[in-house]
Short mmCIF file of C-alpha atoms in Angstrom, two decimals:
data_model
loop_
_atom_site.label_atom_id
_atom_site.label_comp_id
_atom_site.label_asym_id
_atom_site.label_seq_id
_atom_site.Cartn_x
_atom_site.Cartn_y
_atom_site.Cartn_z
CA MET A 1433 -41.20 -0.26 38.48
CA LYS A 1434 -43.17 2.24 36.70
CA VAL A 1435 -46.55 0.45 37.90
CA LYS A 1436 -45.19 0.75 41.27
CA ARG A 1437 -44.22 4.37 41.39
CA LEU A 1438 -47.78 5.06 39.77
CA LEU A 1439 -49.55 3.32 42.52
CA ALA A 1440 -47.56 5.15 45.23
CA LEU A 1441 -48.46 8.61 43.72
CA LEU A 1442 -51.98 7.55 43.55
CA MET A 1443 -52.11 6.27 47.17
CA SER A 1444 -50.18 9.65 48.28
CA SER A 1445 -52.90 11.72 46.15
CA CYS A 1446 -55.83 9.89 47.76
CA MET A 1447 -54.35 10.32 51.31
CA LEU A 1448 -54.01 14.23 50.84
CA PHE A 1449 -57.12 14.50 49.19
CA SER A 1450 -58.86 12.71 52.09
CA ILE A 1451 -56.87 14.79 54.65
CA ALA A 1452 -57.64 18.04 52.92
CA GLY A 1453 -61.51 17.23 52.97
CA CYS A 1454 -61.45 16.09 56.81
CA GLY A 1455 -59.26 19.31 58.10
CA GLN A 1456 -62.05 20.20 60.62
CA ASN A 1457 -61.48 16.83 62.70
CA GLY A 1458 -58.80 18.30 64.82
CA ALA A 1459 -55.63 17.15 66.21
CA LYS A 1460 -56.44 13.25 65.38
CA GLU A 1461 -56.83 14.01 61.74
CA THR A 1462 -53.88 16.24 61.84
CA GLY A 1463 -51.67 13.51 63.16
CA GLU A 1464 -52.80 11.11 60.54
CA LYS A 1465 -52.21 13.69 57.79
CA GLN A 1466 -48.65 13.91 59.05
CA GLU A 1467 -48.41 10.29 59.01
CA ALA A 1468 -49.81 9.82 55.59
CA GLU A 1469 -47.41 12.51 54.22
CA ASP A 1470 -44.42 10.70 56.08
CA LYS A 1471 -45.47 7.57 54.35
CA ALA A 1472 -45.79 9.01 50.94
CA ALA A 1473 -42.33 10.61 51.19
CA ASP A 1474 -40.72 7.26 52.31
CA ASP A 1475 -42.48 5.53 49.30
CA ALA A 1476 -41.24 7.94 46.90
CA ALA A 1477 -37.75 7.68 48.40
CA GLU A 1478 -37.98 4.10 48.08
CA ASP A 1479 -39.02 4.45 44.44
CA ALA A 1480 -36.28 6.67 43.47
CA ALA A 1481 -33.64 4.17 45.16
CA ASP A 1482 -35.21 1.29 43.09
CA ASP A 1483 -35.05 3.57 39.79
CA THR A 1484 -31.26 4.14 40.58
CA ALA A 1485 -30.60 0.81 40.98
CA ASP A 1486 -32.37 -0.43 37.74
CA ALA A 1487 -30.59 2.22 35.90
CA ASP A 1488 -27.31 0.82 37.31
CA THR A 1489 -28.00 -2.77 36.38
CA ASP A 1490 -29.23 -1.60 33.03
CA ALA A 1491 -25.79 0.07 32.39
CA GLU A 1492 -23.96 -3.13 33.79
CA GLU A 1493 -25.76 -5.42 31.38
CA GLN A 1494 -25.25 -3.03 28.34
CA ALA A 1495 -21.50 -3.10 29.20
CA LYS A 1496 -21.31 -6.84 29.28
CA ALA A 1497 -23.29 -7.09 25.96
CA PRO A 1498 -21.71 -7.92 22.61
CA GLU A 1499 -20.75 -4.98 20.70
CA GLY A 1500 -23.07 -4.02 18.12
CA ASP A 1501 -26.84 -3.90 17.53
CA GLY A 1502 -28.68 -6.31 15.26
CA ALA A 1503 -27.35 -9.27 13.51
CA PRO A 1504 -23.81 -10.54 13.90
CA VAL A 1505 -21.15 -9.58 11.22
CA GLU A 1506 -20.87 -12.36 8.64
CA ILE A 1507 -17.37 -13.35 7.63
CA ASN A 1508 -16.49 -16.38 5.07
CA TYR A 1509 -13.93 -19.13 5.69
CA ALA A 1510 -13.21 -22.27 3.65
CA THR A 1511 -11.22 -25.19 5.07
CA PHE A 1512 -10.08 -28.73 3.85
CA MET A 1513 -9.40 -29.76 7.49
CA VAL A 1514 -12.69 -31.78 7.68
CA GLY A 1515 -13.96 -35.51 7.88
CA SER A 1516 -10.92 -37.75 8.04
CA HIS A 1517 -8.21 -35.09 7.71
CA LEU A 1518 -5.58 -35.34 10.45
CA SER A 1519 -6.25 -31.88 11.68
CA ALA A 1520 -9.94 -32.19 11.42
CA LYS A 1521 -10.43 -32.56 15.18
CA ALA A 1522 -8.40 -29.55 16.29
CA GLU A 1523 -9.83 -27.46 13.36
CA ALA A 1524 -13.41 -27.95 14.61
CA LYS A 1525 -12.47 -27.27 18.34
CA VAL A 1526 -10.76 -24.05 17.26
CA ILE A 1527 -13.91 -22.83 15.14
CA GLU A 1528 -16.29 -23.87 17.93
CA GLU A 1529 -14.60 -21.79 20.75
CA PHE A 1530 -14.38 -18.94 18.40
CA ASN A 1531 -18.11 -19.03 17.86
CA GLU A 1532 -18.61 -19.28 21.58
CA GLN A 1533 -16.41 -16.62 22.46
CA TYR A 1534 -17.98 -14.23 19.69
CA ALA A 1535 -21.63 -15.51 19.77
CA GLY A 1536 -23.91 -12.63 18.70
CA ARG A 1537 -21.08 -10.39 17.16
CA ILE A 1538 -19.63 -12.62 14.59
CA GLN A 1539 -20.75 -15.35 12.44
CA VAL A 1540 -18.39 -17.38 10.49
CA ASN A 1541 -19.78 -19.15 7.21
CA ILE A 1542 -17.72 -22.04 6.54
CA GLU A 1543 -17.50 -23.75 3.35
CA GLU A 1544 -15.99 -27.34 3.83
CA LEU A 1545 -14.04 -28.84 0.97
CA PRO A 1546 -13.05 -32.59 0.87
CA SER A 1547 -9.49 -32.64 0.54
CA ASP A 1548 -6.49 -30.61 -0.01
CA SER A 1549 -6.62 -30.47 -3.87
CA ALA A 1550 -10.16 -29.60 -3.91
CA TYR A 1551 -9.42 -26.80 -1.59
CA VAL A 1552 -6.56 -25.42 -3.68
CA ASP A 1553 -8.44 -25.76 -6.86
CA LYS A 1554 -11.52 -24.01 -5.71
CA MET A 1555 -9.46 -21.09 -3.87
CA LYS A 1556 -7.47 -20.62 -7.37
CA THR A 1557 -10.79 -20.21 -9.09
CA LEU A 1558 -11.94 -17.78 -6.64
CA ALA A 1559 -8.80 -15.85 -6.83
CA ALA A 1560 -9.07 -15.34 -10.29
CA SER A 1561 -12.54 -13.47 -9.80
CA LYS A 1562 -11.17 -11.71 -6.66
CA ASP A 1563 -13.68 -13.62 -4.63
CA LEU A 1564 -11.62 -15.47 -2.16
CA PRO A 1565 -13.18 -16.02 1.32
CA ASP A 1566 -12.33 -13.37 3.99
CA VAL A 1567 -9.76 -15.80 5.58
CA VAL A 1568 -7.85 -18.46 3.71
CA MET A 1569 -4.89 -20.92 4.10
CA GLY A 1570 -2.31 -19.55 1.81
CA LYS A 1571 -0.68 -22.90 0.77
CA GLU A 1572 0.26 -23.78 -2.92
CA GLY A 1573 0.41 -20.27 -4.37
CA ILE A 1574 -2.77 -19.34 -2.97
CA ARG A 1575 -1.20 -16.38 -0.99
CA GLU A 1576 0.53 -15.37 -3.97
CA LEU A 1577 -2.69 -15.02 -5.87
CA ALA A 1578 -4.40 -12.98 -3.39
CA VAL A 1579 -1.38 -10.37 -2.99
CA LYS A 1580 -1.68 -10.27 -6.96
CA ASN A 1581 -5.39 -9.49 -7.04
CA GLY A 1582 -5.43 -7.17 -4.27
CA GLN A 1583 -7.32 -8.79 -1.84
CA ALA A 1584 -4.48 -9.83 0.56
CA VAL A 1585 -3.99 -7.33 3.54
CA ASP A 1586 -0.59 -6.47 4.69
CA LEU A 1587 -0.45 -7.72 8.28
CA MET A 1588 2.51 -6.06 9.65
CA PRO A 1589 0.67 -2.61 10.74
CA LEU A 1590 -1.96 -4.63 12.50
CA LEU A 1591 0.49 -6.59 14.45
CA GLU A 1592 2.50 -3.52 15.52
CA GLU A 1593 -1.03 -2.28 16.64
CA ASP A 1594 -1.56 -5.48 18.67
CA ALA A 1595 1.42 -6.31 20.90
CA ASP A 1596 -0.30 -9.49 22.64
CA TRP A 1597 -0.81 -11.06 19.22
CA LYS A 1598 2.54 -10.33 17.70
CA ALA A 1599 4.25 -11.78 20.84
CA GLU A 1600 1.90 -14.97 20.44
CA VAL A 1601 2.94 -15.44 16.95
CA GLY A 1602 6.64 -14.29 17.43
CA ASP A 1603 9.22 -12.65 15.53
CA ALA A 1604 10.61 -16.19 14.12
CA ALA A 1605 7.25 -16.96 12.49
CA ILE A 1606 6.81 -13.35 11.37
CA GLU A 1607 10.09 -13.28 9.75
CA TYR A 1608 9.99 -16.47 8.00
CA ASN A 1609 6.87 -15.23 6.02
CA LYS A 1610 7.88 -11.59 5.24
CA ASP A 1611 7.74 -10.32 1.94
CA GLY A 1612 10.48 -7.46 1.96
CA ASP A 1613 8.79 -5.13 4.79
CA ALA A 1614 5.04 -6.78 4.03
CA LEU A 1615 3.95 -9.55 5.64
CA TYR A 1616 0.78 -11.40 3.74
CA SER A 1617 0.40 -14.70 5.83
CA ILE A 1618 0.87 -15.79 9.59
CA ALA A 1619 1.44 -19.55 10.53
CA ASN A 1620 -0.39 -21.23 13.64
CA ALA A 1621 2.11 -23.83 13.89
CA LYS A 1622 6.02 -24.64 13.71
CA GLN A 1623 6.74 -27.52 11.29
CA THR A 1624 9.53 -30.17 12.32
CA ILE A 1625 9.28 -33.06 10.22
CA GLY A 1626 11.07 -36.50 9.94
CA TYR A 1627 9.66 -39.89 9.11
CA PHE A 1628 7.78 -42.26 11.29
CA TYR A 1629 8.90 -45.96 11.19
CA ASN A 1630 7.41 -49.55 12.28
CA LYS A 1631 9.62 -50.78 14.74
CA GLU A 1632 8.45 -54.23 14.35
CA MET A 1633 9.13 -54.47 10.79
CA PHE A 1634 12.54 -52.88 10.86
CA GLU A 1635 13.33 -55.48 13.71
CA ALA A 1636 12.29 -58.37 11.34
CA ALA A 1637 14.40 -56.88 8.73
CA GLY A 1638 17.38 -56.48 11.09
CA ILE A 1639 17.75 -52.80 10.55
CA GLU A 1640 17.80 -49.43 12.44
CA PRO A 1641 16.94 -45.69 10.87
CA ALA A 1642 19.57 -45.40 8.48
CA ALA A 1643 22.55 -42.79 9.33
CA THR A 1644 23.47 -42.12 5.49
CA TRP A 1645 21.49 -42.13 2.39
CA ASP A 1646 23.33 -45.34 1.15
CA GLU A 1647 22.32 -47.17 4.21
CA PHE A 1648 18.77 -45.96 3.65
CA MET A 1649 18.62 -47.53 0.15
CA ASP A 1650 20.13 -50.76 1.61
CA ASN A 1651 17.44 -50.58 4.36
CA ASN A 1652 14.91 -50.67 1.69
CA GLU A 1653 16.31 -53.92 -0.04
CA LYS A 1654 16.50 -55.56 3.42
CA LEU A 1655 12.84 -54.58 3.89
CA VAL A 1656 11.80 -56.04 0.52
CA ALA A 1657 13.78 -59.21 1.23
CA ALA A 1658 12.05 -59.35 4.65
CA GLY A 1659 8.49 -59.37 2.75
CA TYR A 1660 7.59 -55.57 3.63
CA THR A 1661 6.98 -52.78 1.40
CA PRO A 1662 9.46 -49.80 2.57
CA LEU A 1663 7.75 -46.54 1.79
CA ALA A 1664 4.15 -44.69 1.73
CA LEU A 1665 4.58 -42.57 -1.29
CA MET A 1666 2.25 -40.51 -3.30
CA THR A 1667 2.48 -38.70 -6.54
CA GLY A 1668 -1.37 -37.19 -6.64
CA GLU A 1669 -2.21 -33.81 -5.03
CA ASN A 1670 0.88 -32.00 -3.95
CA CYS A 1671 3.03 -35.31 -3.80
CA TRP A 1672 3.54 -34.52 -0.25
CA THR A 1673 5.02 -37.81 1.53
CA THR A 1674 7.40 -38.32 -1.65
CA ASN A 1675 8.55 -34.52 -1.64
CA LEU A 1676 9.29 -34.73 1.99
CA TRP A 1677 11.76 -37.56 1.12
CA LEU A 1678 13.05 -35.59 -1.95
CA ALA A 1679 13.65 -32.24 0.24
CA ALA A 1680 15.57 -34.25 2.68
CA MET A 1681 17.77 -35.86 0.01
CA ILE A 1682 18.54 -32.55 -1.63
CA GLY A 1683 18.77 -30.56 1.83
CA THR A 1684 21.27 -33.05 3.08
CA ASP A 1685 23.59 -32.94 0.44
CA GLY A 1686 26.34 -30.94 1.51
CA ASP A 1687 26.40 -26.83 1.68
CA GLU A 1688 25.03 -26.60 -1.97
CA GLY A 1689 21.91 -29.00 -1.37
CA ASN A 1690 21.34 -27.27 1.78
CA ALA A 1691 21.32 -23.91 0.45
CA PHE A 1692 18.96 -24.82 -2.44
CA MET A 1693 16.28 -26.24 -0.06
CA ASN A 1694 16.69 -23.03 1.78
CA THR A 1695 16.11 -20.94 -1.08
CA PHE A 1696 12.56 -19.85 -1.84
CA HIS A 1697 11.27 -19.90 -5.59
CA PRO A 1698 14.53 -21.25 -7.18
CA ASP A 1699 14.65 -20.22 -10.89
CA SER A 1700 16.50 -23.64 -11.67
CA TYR A 1701 16.20 -27.09 -10.32
CA GLU A 1702 19.15 -28.19 -12.61
CA ASN A 1703 21.84 -28.97 -10.08
CA ASP A 1704 23.75 -32.08 -9.03
CA SER A 1705 21.88 -32.23 -5.61
CA VAL A 1706 18.25 -32.14 -7.12
CA ILE A 1707 19.18 -34.55 -9.84
CA LYS A 1708 20.94 -36.91 -7.11
CA GLY A 1709 17.84 -36.85 -5.23
CA LEU A 1710 15.61 -37.43 -8.10
CA GLU A 1711 17.49 -40.55 -9.04
CA MET A 1712 16.93 -42.09 -5.59
CA ILE A 1713 13.16 -40.99 -5.65
CA GLN A 1714 13.16 -42.58 -9.06
CA THR A 1715 14.29 -46.00 -7.64
CA CYS A 1716 12.06 -45.77 -4.73
CA LEU A 1717 9.00 -45.22 -6.91
CA GLN A 1718 9.87 -48.20 -9.16
CA LYS A 1719 10.98 -50.78 -6.29
CA TYR A 1720 10.08 -49.62 -2.83
CA THR A 1721 6.53 -48.45 -2.57
CA THR A 1722 3.13 -49.52 -3.06
CA SER A 1723 1.45 -50.40 -6.45
CA ASP A 1724 -1.02 -47.51 -5.95
CA ALA A 1725 1.53 -44.90 -5.19
CA ILE A 1726 1.25 -43.32 -8.93
CA GLY A 1727 -1.49 -40.93 -8.73
CA ALA A 1728 -2.06 -41.63 -5.01
CA LEU A 1729 -3.52 -39.05 -2.52
CA PHE A 1730 -2.08 -38.45 1.00
CA ALA A 1731 -5.18 -40.44 2.43
CA ASN A 1732 -4.04 -43.51 0.32
CA ALA A 1733 -0.37 -43.14 1.56
CA ALA A 1734 -1.44 -42.57 5.16
CA ASN A 1735 -3.72 -45.58 5.20
CA ASN A 1736 -0.79 -47.72 3.87
CA PHE A 1737 1.13 -47.09 6.71
CA LEU A 1738 -1.55 -47.10 9.29
CA GLN A 1739 -2.73 -50.42 8.03
CA GLU A 1740 0.82 -51.67 8.27
CA LYS A 1741 0.95 -52.08 4.55
CA THR A 1742 4.36 -49.94 4.61
CA ALA A 1743 7.34 -49.81 7.05
CA MET A 1744 7.97 -45.72 6.60
CA ILE A 1745 6.12 -42.74 6.08
CA ALA A 1746 7.46 -38.97 5.97
CA ASN A 1747 5.21 -36.76 7.83
CA GLY A 1748 4.67 -34.35 10.75
CA THR A 1749 3.81 -35.06 14.41
CA TRP A 1750 0.27 -34.08 13.83
CA MET A 1751 -0.18 -37.57 12.27
CA THR A 1752 0.83 -39.07 15.78
CA PRO A 1753 -2.97 -39.12 17.30
CA ASP A 1754 -4.18 -41.37 14.21
CA PHE A 1755 -1.68 -44.04 15.49
CA SER A 1756 -3.89 -44.93 18.12
CA ASP A 1757 -7.33 -44.28 16.55
CA PRO A 1758 -8.94 -47.62 15.88
CA GLU A 1759 -11.05 -46.18 13.12
CA LYS A 1760 -7.64 -45.58 11.22
CA ALA A 1761 -4.68 -47.88 12.42
CA ALA A 1762 -4.23 -51.31 12.84
CA GLU A 1763 -4.71 -52.60 16.27
CA GLY A 1764 -1.64 -51.98 18.50
CA LEU A 1765 0.19 -49.88 15.78
CA ALA A 1766 0.86 -46.86 18.31
CA ASP A 1767 3.28 -49.24 20.41
CA LYS A 1768 5.21 -50.08 17.07
CA VAL A 1769 6.01 -46.56 15.64
CA GLY A 1770 9.20 -45.08 16.07
CA ILE A 1771 10.21 -41.59 14.88
CA ALA A 1772 13.80 -40.55 13.31
CA ALA A 1773 15.42 -37.73 11.54
CA TYR A 1774 16.26 -38.21 8.04
CA PRO A 1775 19.66 -39.89 6.84
CA GLU A 1776 22.76 -37.22 7.68
CA GLY A 1777 21.14 -35.77 10.38
CA GLY A 1778 18.61 -33.65 8.38
CA LEU A 1779 15.12 -32.21 9.66
CA ILE A 1780 12.67 -30.05 7.82
CA GLU A 1781 12.26 -27.20 10.26
CA GLN A 1782 9.93 -24.25 8.98
CA TYR A 1783 6.69 -22.55 9.37
CA GLU A 1784 3.53 -23.03 7.35
CA VAL A 1785 2.68 -20.41 4.90
CA GLY A 1786 -0.32 -19.98 7.02
CA TYR A 1787 -3.44 -17.84 6.80
CA VAL A 1788 -4.30 -14.85 4.78
CA LEU A 1789 -6.61 -11.93 5.49
CA CYS A 1790 -8.40 -11.20 2.19
CA THR A 1791 -10.52 -8.09 3.20
CA ASN A 1792 -9.10 -5.25 1.29
CA GLY A 1793 -11.92 -3.27 0.03
CA GLU A 1794 -14.58 -5.15 2.23
CA ASP A 1795 -16.93 -3.30 4.57
CA GLU A 1796 -15.07 -1.97 7.74
CA ALA A 1797 -17.22 -4.37 9.94
CA VAL A 1798 -16.23 -7.25 7.89
CA GLN A 1799 -12.66 -6.11 7.94
CA GLU A 1800 -12.78 -6.11 11.83
CA ALA A 1801 -14.43 -9.23 12.10
CA ALA A 1802 -12.35 -11.12 9.75
CA LEU A 1803 -9.18 -9.66 11.84
CA GLU A 1804 -10.74 -11.30 14.97
CA PHE A 1805 -10.97 -14.61 13.53
CA MET A 1806 -7.29 -14.31 11.99
CA LYS A 1807 -6.09 -13.59 15.51
CA PHE A 1808 -7.83 -16.55 17.18
CA LYS A 1809 -6.97 -18.73 14.46
CA THR A 1810 -3.16 -17.94 15.01
CA GLY A 1811 -3.04 -17.10 18.53
CA LYS A 1812 -1.99 -18.79 21.64
CA ARG A 1813 -5.43 -20.63 22.32
CA ALA A 1814 -5.44 -22.12 18.65
CA GLN A 1815 -1.90 -23.31 19.07
CA GLU A 1816 -2.98 -24.94 22.29
CA ILE A 1817 -5.56 -26.81 20.77
CA PHE A 1818 -3.37 -27.94 17.67
CA LEU A 1819 -0.58 -29.39 20.14
CA GLU A 1820 -3.09 -31.18 22.45
CA ASP A 1821 -5.40 -32.42 19.73
CA ASN A 1822 -2.98 -32.67 16.61
CA GLY A 1823 0.31 -32.90 17.84
CA ALA A 1824 1.41 -29.59 15.92
CA LEU A 1825 4.19 -27.84 17.19
CA PRO A 1826 3.61 -24.15 18.68
CA LEU A 1827 5.10 -21.03 17.43
CA THR A 1828 6.66 -19.72 20.47
CA ASP A 1829 7.52 -21.08 23.91
CA MET A 1830 4.38 -19.27 25.24
CA VAL A 1831 2.69 -22.53 24.79
CA GLU A 1832 4.56 -25.12 26.61
CA MET A 1833 4.63 -28.85 26.62
CA SER A 1834 3.84 -30.14 30.06
CA ASP A 1835 5.31 -33.36 31.41
CA GLU A 1836 1.91 -35.00 30.92
CA PHE A 1837 1.74 -34.14 27.52
CA LYS A 1838 5.27 -35.61 26.78
CA ALA A 1839 4.36 -38.62 28.58
CA ALA A 1840 1.19 -38.89 26.66
CA ASN A 1841 3.09 -38.15 23.23
CA PRO A 1842 6.51 -39.61 23.56
CA LEU A 1843 6.97 -39.24 19.64
CA VAL A 1844 6.26 -35.48 19.70
CA ALA A 1845 8.57 -35.12 22.44
CA GLU A 1846 11.28 -37.21 20.81
CA LEU A 1847 11.19 -35.27 17.62
CA VAL A 1848 11.74 -31.98 19.57
CA GLU A 1849 14.55 -33.49 21.44
CA ALA A 1850 15.87 -34.51 17.94
CA SER A 1851 15.60 -30.98 16.48
CA ASN A 1852 18.06 -29.69 19.35
CA THR A 1853 20.77 -31.82 18.08
CA ASN A 1854 20.39 -32.62 14.43
CA ALA A 1855 23.00 -31.79 11.85
CA CYS A 1856 20.99 -29.54 9.38
CA ASP A 1857 17.74 -27.92 8.83
CA PHE A 1858 15.94 -27.00 5.58
CA ASN A 1859 12.31 -26.28 3.97
CA ASN A 1860 10.06 -28.53 2.33
CA ILE A 1861 9.27 -28.19 -1.53
CA ASP A 1862 5.66 -27.04 -0.63
CA ASN A 1863 7.24 -24.14 0.96
CA THR A 1864 9.95 -23.24 -1.49
CA ALA A 1865 8.65 -24.09 -4.89
CA VAL A 1866 6.12 -21.74 -6.89
CA ALA A 1867 2.72 -23.00 -7.80
CA SER A 1868 3.44 -24.21 -11.39
CA THR A 1869 6.49 -26.15 -10.14
CA LEU A 1870 4.28 -28.18 -7.69
CA GLU A 1871 1.96 -29.05 -10.23
CA ALA A 1872 4.84 -30.25 -12.64
CA PHE A 1873 5.88 -32.84 -9.80
CA SER A 1874 2.43 -34.19 -9.86
CA SER A 1875 2.40 -34.27 -13.61
CA TYR A 1876 5.91 -35.69 -14.34
CA TYR A 1877 6.37 -38.37 -11.48
CA PRO A 1878 4.54 -41.01 -13.54
CA GLU A 1879 6.93 -40.75 -16.31
CA LEU A 1880 9.96 -40.66 -13.85
CA ALA A 1881 8.57 -44.03 -12.26
CA SER A 1882 8.15 -45.63 -15.56
CA GLY A 1883 11.56 -44.82 -16.79
CA ALA A 1884 10.11 -42.44 -19.64
CA MET A 1885 12.03 -39.53 -18.17
CA THR A 1886 15.58 -39.36 -16.59
CA ALA A 1887 16.24 -37.51 -13.55
CA ALA A 1888 17.92 -34.72 -15.30
CA ASP A 1889 15.07 -34.26 -17.55
CA PHE A 1890 12.74 -33.98 -14.64
CA ALA A 1891 14.96 -31.38 -13.25
CA ALA A 1892 14.66 -29.62 -16.51
CA LYS A 1893 10.94 -29.66 -16.55
CA LEU A 1894 10.81 -28.57 -13.06
CA THR A 1895 12.97 -25.43 -14.41
CA GLU A 1896 10.52 -24.50 -17.23
CA ALA A 1897 7.61 -25.01 -14.72
CA SER A 1898 9.24 -22.30 -12.64
CA ALA A 1899 9.33 -19.82 -15.17
CA LYS A 1900 5.47 -19.76 -15.71
CA THR A 1901 4.78 -18.27 -12.38
CA LYS A 1902 7.62 -15.70 -12.83
#
């Protein structure tokens, strides 16, 4: 545009010079002079209009451009939801969409850790040196360590400043994780957990999902008699599948047991409900599970159910996509899987510990970028992705299950329906126990299974472990 304007001016100057030098040529020259002047004026006006249009276009493009100049702001995030993890697909999609939306503004540096236990170990080590990533999953005591070392940010003021984000998270999830007036973590899914069972094996053994715990133990005997291994248990990592059964055994044991499984960070595990539950678990570890259960990781327990080596596994709806995955499950398994509430009508109903923003003391730009990632990770779109790809239940009814989704995911729909009619709700042990107690479960389960430790002794060890984190 500058070149065009310069040429116009030069042409105008040449014309004026020519006309001025030939003034004696009379009216013809005068007419030509006027014509040249008019043309120069028109060209100048056109140039001015083009310049204005260019300025408007530049302003519009600047308004659309990502905020900030130069390189994007870098933030750090670590995840264990990779590889064969049940949530790997949904996790990758959430991160991909965030990167697309914030391209040029925010760069998320991702550290992938191969398992839950590797993640927890690494984050605890980083917490000790106040070097946690900017956003972390606060599971198994990581949140508490982030609060203790001063990295964790109180999220309540940030939620109050963003009404849309607060609505997407929902009051129930916020209240669940509050610590007094402060909030140090936000979930991105609601957990409703029962158990899955192999309908073909149940039919062969002549049984239905048990209504009582006595019937449950009797069902286990019938499954063994029919040639099946009843339970996919594990004592490694956080003892996830085993402790889901234990939580259900305790949480459905009358008012006392239910109150205990709705108590966060209990001081003592030495009560009748816990001991009764541990006695049942001891029997299950000794008689009704696989030979590799002691020390097994979740991947081992999941594989045992997916390959039809066991009749039951306790887990959440996020496992449902695996039932039809030919790389993970036996052929035709999806058509054989049923879902049920625990005996006595119990269901685990809770919110995850969720994500912690660990940017106290960081540069302001990093704080803002990490907050944007936190909002995206816990907001409506991420909840939609985890529902669609992972079967994880959203935090609020802002994310709805369509009729098409229910038809394609009948197990999820069935469990949601069961949650409207079940007799009692409670938390799982991962959410209620402190980190040292969780470690004690994996340490002492082998002794409980071998008979070297009684259920009462085990409960006493859990109480001792609980005191270590106080």
